[in-house]
Amino acid sequence: MKKILIIYTGGTIGMVYDESNKSYQPFDFKQIFNQVPELKKIQVNLSVQSFNPPLDSSNMQPHHWIQLAKAIENNYEKYDGFVVLHGSDTMAYTASALSFMLENLSKPVVFTGSQLPVGEIRTDAKENLITAIEIAASEIKGKAAVPEVCIYFDYNLYRGNRTSKYNSEKFEAFQSVNYPVLAEAGVHIKFNQQVIMKASGKNLIVHTELDSSVGILKIFPGISKSWTESALMAPGIRAIILETFGAGNAPTDNWFIDAVTKTVQSGRVVVNVTQCGGGRVEQGRYETSRHLEAAGVVSGFDMTTEAALAKLMYLMGRKYAGLRLKEQFQKDLRGELTV
Ligand code: ASP
């Protein structure tokens, strides 16, 4: 029997409704086998570890990503795969971060969670949990079917660093617009093998240094000079993600161009990621992005904001700076961008 470790970090899946506070709060996850008796029937040897205390994922911080990466490292040889239960709100960020931190992964790390707690009658938790376990235990020709960090939600398996949470109401909470689904679960689980990463065969390397001196500036019509300047030049920030319009476009006012140019000249790295859910940044395609290219802004191509943020923290944690940081940022490291 395959051995799978479930790591419960928190999230709605393991919450109960507290009448006194009129809000959802985490419960002791050891009760999971009572809540989901089906787990006893699965032909997989399951173990559970829990974060203490469990977190609503809005409270997830980079040090929790490190804790998670270490939990996987410490148990890597003992298990065939990992299921990470996590709140959906920041799941795409954590999955993106883990994809970079776990280099040469050859075993599945499947994130899942739910929109309704496991104890509620119409819950989506049971299907998500049970199928995530099956995926983590699946083999194709004697090898792990999906040796990558992925997210399973509502019958679809996505590459973790390609997803974003797009819906807080639907059971289908995630989208991966720029990359196809890795698998679909119906009567059978159909793996889309051509788009699943192949294990490198090298030993796992776990990177646990992250540098979170990163900021995100979303461009909007009417954005002011003072807001732009204070965000770009905020003390202690070394890298900025500009969330731009469409194919990477931004205002061409002189003050805006000056602010971006000065930021790049100050040694900060400025990268360009689109606000659109899908598509890619093409600096220079429009007049309204030529000035960004000229200022030395680095294209994020078709990366999600979540992946760009995690990648910068990971690369700066590995002490990449200047030109080498820019080069690495534009490389496809874990399938997060299409070259
Ligand atoms: N607020 C919850 C969380 O992200 C929502 C969820 O679990 O889906 O932890």
CSV table of N, CA, C and O in Angstrom, one decimal, residues 206-291:
chain,number,residue,atom,x,y,z
A,206,VAL,N,15.9,21.1,-0.8
A,206,VAL,CA,14.8,22.0,-0.2
A,206,VAL,C,15.4,23.3,0.2
A,206,VAL,O,16.4,23.4,1.0
A,207,HIS,N,14.9,24.4,-0.4
A,207,HIS,CA,15.5,25.7,-0.2
A,207,HIS,C,14.6,26.4,0.9
A,207,HIS,O,13.4,26.6,0.7
A,208,THR,N,15.2,26.8,2.0
A,208,THR,CA,14.3,27.4,3.0
A,208,THR,C,14.7,28.8,3.4
A,208,THR,O,14.4,29.3,4.5
A,209,GLU,N,15.4,29.5,2.5
A,209,GLU,CA,15.7,30.9,2.7
A,209,GLU,C,14.7,31.7,1.8
A,209,GLU,O,14.7,31.5,0.6
A,210,LEU,N,13.9,32.6,2.4
A,210,LEU,CA,13.1,33.4,1.5
A,210,LEU,C,13.3,34.9,1.9
A,210,LEU,O,13.5,35.2,3.1
A,211,ASP,N,13.2,35.7,1.0
A,211,ASP,CA,13.4,37.2,1.3
A,211,ASP,C,12.1,37.9,0.9
A,211,ASP,O,11.8,37.9,-0.3
A,212,SER,N,11.4,38.4,1.9
A,212,SER,CA,10.1,38.9,1.5
A,212,SER,C,10.1,40.4,1.4
A,212,SER,O,9.0,41.1,1.5
A,213,SER,N,11.2,41.0,1.0
A,213,SER,CA,11.2,42.4,0.7
A,213,SER,C,10.7,42.8,-0.7
A,213,SER,O,11.4,43.3,-1.5
A,214,VAL,N,9.5,42.3,-0.9
A,214,VAL,CA,8.8,42.5,-2.2
A,214,VAL,C,7.6,43.3,-2.1
A,214,VAL,O,6.9,43.1,-1.0
A,215,GLY,N,7.2,44.1,-3.1
A,215,GLY,CA,5.9,44.8,-3.0
A,215,GLY,C,5.2,44.6,-4.3
A,215,GLY,O,5.8,44.3,-5.4
A,216,ILE,N,3.9,44.8,-4.3
A,216,ILE,CA,3.0,44.7,-5.5
A,216,ILE,C,2.3,46.1,-5.7
A,216,ILE,O,1.7,46.5,-4.7
A,217,LEU,N,2.5,46.6,-6.8
A,217,LEU,CA,1.7,47.9,-7.1
A,217,LEU,C,0.8,47.6,-8.3
A,217,LEU,O,1.2,47.4,-9.4
A,218,LYS,N,-0.5,47.7,-7.9
A,218,LYS,CA,-1.5,47.5,-9.0
A,218,LYS,C,-1.8,48.9,-9.6
A,218,LYS,O,-2.1,49.8,-8.9
A,219,ILE,N,-1.7,48.9,-10.9
A,219,ILE,CA,-1.9,50.1,-11.7
A,219,ILE,C,-3.4,50.3,-11.9
A,219,ILE,O,-4.1,49.3,-12.1
A,220,PHE,N,-3.9,51.5,-11.7
A,220,PHE,CA,-5.4,51.7,-12.0
A,220,PHE,C,-5.6,53.1,-12.6
A,220,PHE,O,-4.7,54.0,-12.4
A,221,PRO,N,-6.7,53.3,-13.3
A,221,PRO,CA,-6.9,54.7,-13.9
A,221,PRO,C,-7.0,55.7,-12.7
A,221,PRO,O,-7.8,55.4,-11.8
A,222,GLY,N,-6.3,56.7,-12.8
A,222,GLY,CA,-6.3,57.7,-11.7
A,222,GLY,C,-5.3,57.5,-10.7
A,222,GLY,O,-5.2,58.3,-9.7
A,223,ILE,N,-4.4,56.6,-10.8
A,223,ILE,CA,-3.3,56.3,-9.9
A,223,ILE,C,-2.5,57.6,-9.7
A,223,ILE,O,-2.2,58.3,-10.7
A,224,SER,N,-2.2,58.0,-8.4
A,224,SER,CA,-1.6,59.3,-8.2
A,224,SER,C,-0.1,59.2,-8.1
A,224,SER,O,0.5,58.1,-7.9
A,225,LYS,N,0.6,60.3,-8.3
A,225,LYS,CA,2.0,60.4,-8.3
A,225,LYS,C,2.5,60.0,-6.9
A,225,LYS,O,3.4,59.2,-6.7
A,226,SER,N,1.8,60.5,-5.8
A,226,SER,CA,2.3,60.3,-4.5
A,226,SER,C,2.2,58.8,-4.1
A,226,SER,O,3.1,58.2,-3.5
A,227,TRP,N,1.1,58.2,-4.5
A,227,TRP,CA,0.9,56.8,-4.2
A,227,TRP,C,1.9,55.9,-4.9
A,227,TRP,O,2.6,55.0,-4.4
A,228,THR,N,2.1,56.2,-6.2
A,228,THR,CA,3.1,55.5,-7.0
A,228,THR,C,4.5,55.6,-6.4
A,228,THR,O,5.2,54.6,-6.2
A,229,GLU,N,4.9,56.8,-6.2
A,229,GLU,CA,6.3,57.1,-5.7
A,229,GLU,C,6.5,56.4,-4.3
A,229,GLU,O,7.5,55.8,-4.1
A,230,SER,N,5.5,56.5,-3.4
A,230,SER,CA,5.7,56.0,-2.1
A,230,SER,C,5.7,54.4,-2.2
A,230,SER,O,6.5,53.8,-1.4
A,231,ALA,N,4.9,53.8,-3.1
A,231,ALA,CA,5.0,52.4,-3.2
A,231,ALA,C,6.3,51.9,-3.8
A,231,ALA,O,6.9,51.0,-3.3
A,232,LEU,N,6.7,52.6,-4.9
A,232,LEU,CA,7.9,52.1,-5.5
A,232,LEU,C,9.2,52.3,-4.7
A,232,LEU,O,10.1,51.5,-4.8
A,233,MET,N,9.2,53.4,-3.9
A,233,MET,CA,10.4,53.7,-3.1
A,233,MET,C,10.2,53.3,-1.6
A,233,MET,O,11.0,53.8,-0.8
A,234,ALA,N,9.3,52.5,-1.3
A,234,ALA,CA,9.0,52.1,0.1
A,234,ALA,C,10.3,51.6,0.7
A,234,ALA,O,11.0,50.8,0.1
A,235,PRO,N,10.7,52.1,1.9
A,235,PRO,CA,11.9,51.6,2.5
A,235,PRO,C,11.9,50.1,2.7
A,235,PRO,O,10.9,49.5,3.1
A,236,GLY,N,13.1,49.5,2.5
A,236,GLY,CA,13.2,48.1,2.7
A,236,GLY,C,12.8,47.2,1.6
A,236,GLY,O,12.9,45.9,1.6
A,237,ILE,N,12.1,47.8,0.6
A,237,ILE,CA,11.6,46.9,-0.5
A,237,ILE,C,12.7,46.9,-1.6
A,237,ILE,O,13.2,47.9,-2.0
A,238,ARG,N,12.9,45.6,-2.1
A,238,ARG,CA,14.0,45.5,-3.1
A,238,ARG,C,13.5,45.0,-4.4
A,238,ARG,O,14.2,45.1,-5.4
A,239,ALA,N,12.3,44.5,-4.4
A,239,ALA,CA,11.7,44.1,-5.7
A,239,ALA,C,10.2,44.5,-5.8
A,239,ALA,O,9.5,44.3,-4.8
A,240,ILE,N,9.8,45.0,-6.9
A,240,ILE,CA,8.4,45.4,-7.1
A,240,ILE,C,7.7,44.7,-8.2
A,240,ILE,O,8.3,44.7,-9.3
A,241,ILE,N,6.5,44.2,-8.0
A,241,ILE,CA,5.8,43.6,-9.1
A,241,ILE,C,4.8,44.7,-9.5
A,241,ILE,O,3.9,45.2,-8.7
A,242,LEU,N,4.9,45.2,-10.8
A,242,LEU,CA,3.9,46.1,-11.3
A,242,LEU,C,2.8,45.3,-11.9
A,242,LEU,O,3.0,44.5,-12.8
A,243,GLU,N,1.6,45.4,-11.4
A,243,GLU,CA,0.4,44.7,-12.0
A,243,GLU,C,-0.2,45.6,-13.0
A,243,GLU,O,-0.9,46.6,-12.6
A,244,THR,N,0.1,45.4,-14.3
A,244,THR,CA,-0.3,46.3,-15.3
A,244,THR,C,-1.5,45.9,-16.1
A,244,THR,O,-2.1,44.8,-15.8
A,245,PHE,N,-2.0,46.8,-16.9
A,245,PHE,CA,-3.1,46.5,-17.8
A,245,PHE,C,-2.8,45.6,-18.9
A,245,PHE,O,-1.6,45.6,-19.4
A,246,GLY,N,-3.7,44.8,-19.4
A,246,GLY,CA,-3.6,44.0,-20.6
A,246,GLY,C,-2.3,43.3,-20.8
A,246,GLY,O,-1.8,42.6,-20.0
A,247,ALA,N,-1.7,43.6,-22.0
A,247,ALA,CA,-0.4,43.0,-22.3
A,247,ALA,C,0.8,43.6,-21.7
A,247,ALA,O,1.9,43.6,-22.3
A,248,GLY,N,0.6,44.2,-20.5
A,248,GLY,CA,1.8,44.8,-19.8
A,248,GLY,C,1.8,46.3,-19.9
A,248,GLY,O,2.9,46.9,-19.9
A,249,ASN,N,0.7,47.0,-20.0
A,249,ASN,CA,0.7,48.4,-20.3
A,249,ASN,C,0.4,49.3,-19.1
A,249,ASN,O,-0.2,48.8,-18.1
A,250,ALA,N,0.9,50.5,-19.1
A,250,ALA,CA,0.8,51.4,-18.0
A,250,ALA,C,0.8,52.9,-18.5
A,250,ALA,O,1.1,53.1,-19.6
A,251,PRO,N,0.3,53.8,-17.7
A,251,PRO,CA,0.3,55.2,-18.1
A,251,PRO,C,1.6,55.7,-18.6
A,251,PRO,O,2.7,55.2,-18.2
A,252,THR,N,1.6,56.7,-19.6
A,252,THR,CA,2.8,57.2,-20.1
A,252,THR,C,3.1,58.6,-19.6
A,252,THR,O,3.9,59.3,-20.2
A,253,ASP,N,2.4,59.0,-18.5
A,253,ASP,CA,2.7,60.4,-18.0
A,253,ASP,C,4.2,60.5,-17.6
A,253,ASP,O,4.7,59.5,-17.1
A,254,ASN,N,4.7,61.6,-17.8
A,254,ASN,CA,6.1,61.8,-17.5
A,254,ASN,C,6.5,61.4,-16.1
A,254,ASN,O,7.5,60.8,-15.8
A,255,TRP,N,5.6,61.9,-15.1
A,255,TRP,CA,5.9,61.6,-13.7
A,255,TRP,C,6.0,60.1,-13.5
A,255,TRP,O,6.8,59.6,-12.7
A,256,PHE,N,5.1,59.3,-14.2
A,256,PHE,CA,5.1,57.9,-14.0
A,256,PHE,C,6.4,57.2,-14.5
A,256,PHE,O,7.0,56.4,-13.8
A,257,ILE,N,6.7,57.7,-15.7
A,257,ILE,CA,8.0,57.1,-16.4
A,257,ILE,C,9.2,57.5,-15.5
A,257,ILE,O,10.0,56.6,-15.2
A,258,ASP,N,9.2,58.7,-14.9
A,258,ASP,CA,10.3,59.1,-14.1
A,258,ASP,C,10.4,58.2,-12.8
A,258,ASP,O,11.5,57.8,-12.4
A,259,ALA,N,9.2,58.0,-12.2
A,259,ALA,CA,9.2,57.2,-11.0
A,259,ALA,C,9.7,55.8,-11.2
A,259,ALA,O,10.5,55.3,-10.4
A,260,VAL,N,9.3,55.2,-12.3
A,260,VAL,CA,9.7,53.8,-12.6
A,260,VAL,C,11.2,53.8,-12.9
A,260,VAL,O,11.9,53.0,-12.4
A,261,THR,N,11.6,54.8,-13.7
A,261,THR,CA,13.0,54.8,-14.1
A,261,THR,C,13.9,55.0,-12.9
A,261,THR,O,14.9,54.3,-12.7
A,262,LYS,N,13.5,55.9,-12.0
A,262,LYS,CA,14.3,56.2,-10.7
A,262,LYS,C,14.4,54.9,-9.9
A,262,LYS,O,15.4,54.6,-9.3
A,263,THR,N,13.3,54.2,-9.8
A,263,THR,CA,13.2,53.0,-9.0
A,263,THR,C,14.2,52.0,-9.5
A,263,THR,O,14.9,51.4,-8.8
A,264,VAL,N,14.2,51.8,-10.9
A,264,VAL,CA,15.1,50.8,-11.4
A,264,VAL,C,16.6,51.3,-11.2
A,264,VAL,O,17.4,50.5,-10.8
A,265,GLN,N,16.8,52.6,-11.4
A,265,GLN,CA,18.2,53.1,-11.2
A,265,GLN,C,18.6,53.0,-9.8
A,265,GLN,O,19.8,52.9,-9.5
A,266,SER,N,17.7,52.9,-8.8
A,266,SER,CA,18.1,52.8,-7.4
A,266,SER,C,18.5,51.4,-7.1
A,266,SER,O,18.9,51.1,-5.9
A,267,GLY,N,18.4,50.5,-8.1
A,267,GLY,CA,18.9,49.1,-7.8
A,267,GLY,C,17.7,48.1,-7.5
A,267,GLY,O,17.9,46.9,-7.4
A,268,ARG,N,16.5,48.7,-7.4
A,268,ARG,CA,15.4,47.8,-7.2
A,268,ARG,C,15.0,47.0,-8.5
A,268,ARG,O,15.2,47.6,-9.5
A,269,VAL,N,14.5,45.8,-8.3
A,269,VAL,CA,14.1,45.1,-9.5
A,269,VAL,C,12.6,45.4,-9.7
A,269,VAL,O,11.8,45.2,-8.7
A,270,VAL,N,12.2,45.8,-10.9
A,270,VAL,CA,10.8,46.0,-11.1
A,270,VAL,C,10.4,45.0,-12.2
A,270,VAL,O,11.0,45.0,-13.3
A,271,VAL,N,9.3,44.2,-11.9
A,271,VAL,CA,8.9,43.2,-12.9
A,271,VAL,C,7.4,43.6,-13.3
A,271,VAL,O,6.7,44.2,-12.6
A,272,ASN,N,7.1,43.1,-14.5
A,272,ASN,CA,5.8,43.4,-15.1
A,272,ASN,C,4.9,42.2,-15.2
A,272,ASN,O,5.3,41.3,-15.9
A,273,VAL,N,3.8,42.2,-14.5
A,273,VAL,CA,2.8,41.1,-14.6
A,273,VAL,C,1.5,41.6,-14.9
A,273,VAL,O,1.1,42.7,-14.4
A,274,THR,N,0.7,41.0,-15.8
A,274,THR,CA,-0.6,41.5,-16.1
A,274,THR,C,-1.7,41.3,-15.1
A,274,THR,O,-1.6,40.3,-14.4
A,275,GLN,N,-2.6,42.3,-15.0
A,275,GLN,CA,-3.7,42.1,-14.1
A,275,GLN,C,-4.7,41.1,-14.7
A,275,GLN,O,-5.6,40.7,-14.0
A,276,CYS,N,-4.6,40.8,-16.0
A,276,CYS,CA,-5.6,39.9,-16.6
A,276,CYS,C,-5.4,38.5,-16.0
A,276,CYS,O,-4.3,38.1,-15.7
A,277,GLY,N,-6.5,37.8,-15.9
A,277,GLY,CA,-6.3,36.4,-15.5
A,277,GLY,C,-5.5,35.5,-16.4
A,277,GLY,O,-4.9,34.5,-16.0
A,278,GLY,N,-5.6,35.9,-17.7
A,278,GLY,CA,-4.8,35.0,-18.7
A,278,GLY,C,-4.1,35.9,-19.7
A,278,GLY,O,-4.3,37.2,-19.7
A,279,GLY,N,-3.3,35.3,-20.5
A,279,GLY,CA,-2.5,36.1,-21.5
A,279,GLY,C,-1.1,36.4,-20.9
A,279,GLY,O,-0.8,36.0,-19.8
A,280,ARG,N,-0.4,37.2,-21.7
A,280,ARG,CA,1.0,37.5,-21.3
A,280,ARG,C,1.4,38.9,-21.5
A,280,ARG,O,0.8,39.6,-22.3
A,281,VAL,N,2.5,39.3,-20.8
A,281,VAL,CA,3.0,40.6,-21.0
A,281,VAL,C,3.9,40.6,-22.2
A,281,VAL,O,4.7,39.7,-22.4
A,282,GLU,N,3.7,41.6,-23.1
A,282,GLU,CA,4.6,41.8,-24.2
A,282,GLU,C,5.0,43.2,-24.2
A,282,GLU,O,4.4,44.1,-24.9
A,283,GLN,N,6.1,43.5,-23.6
A,283,GLN,CA,6.6,44.9,-23.5
A,283,GLN,C,7.0,45.4,-24.8
A,283,GLN,O,7.8,44.7,-25.5
A,284,GLY,N,6.5,46.5,-25.2
A,284,GLY,CA,6.9,47.1,-26.5
A,284,GLY,C,5.8,46.9,-27.6
A,284,GLY,O,5.9,47.5,-28.6
A,285,ARG,N,4.8,46.0,-27.3
A,285,ARG,CA,3.8,45.8,-28.3
A,285,ARG,C,2.9,47.0,-28.5
A,285,ARG,O,2.5,47.4,-29.6
A,286,TYR,N,2.7,47.7,-27.4
A,286,TYR,CA,2.0,49.0,-27.4
A,286,TYR,C,2.9,50.1,-27.0
A,286,TYR,O,3.8,49.9,-26.2
A,287,GLU,N,2.6,51.3,-27.4
A,287,GLU,CA,3.3,52.5,-27.0
A,287,GLU,C,3.3,52.6,-25.4
A,287,GLU,O,4.3,53.0,-24.8
A,288,THR,N,2.2,52.1,-24.8
A,288,THR,CA,2.1,52.2,-23.4
A,288,THR,C,2.9,51.2,-22.6
A,288,THR,O,2.7,51.1,-21.4
A,289,SER,N,3.7,50.4,-23.3
A,289,SER,CA,4.6,49.6,-22.5
A,289,SER,C,6.1,49.8,-22.9
A,289,SER,O,7.0,49.2,-22.3
A,290,ARG,N,6.3,50.5,-24.0
A,290,ARG,CA,7.6,50.7,-24.5
A,290,ARG,C,8.5,51.4,-23.4
A,290,ARG,O,9.7,51.1,-23.2
A,291,HIS,N,7.9,52.4,-22.7
A,291,HIS,CA,8.6,53.1,-21.7
A,291,HIS,C,9.0,52.2,-20.5
A,291,HIS,O,10.1,52.5,-19.9
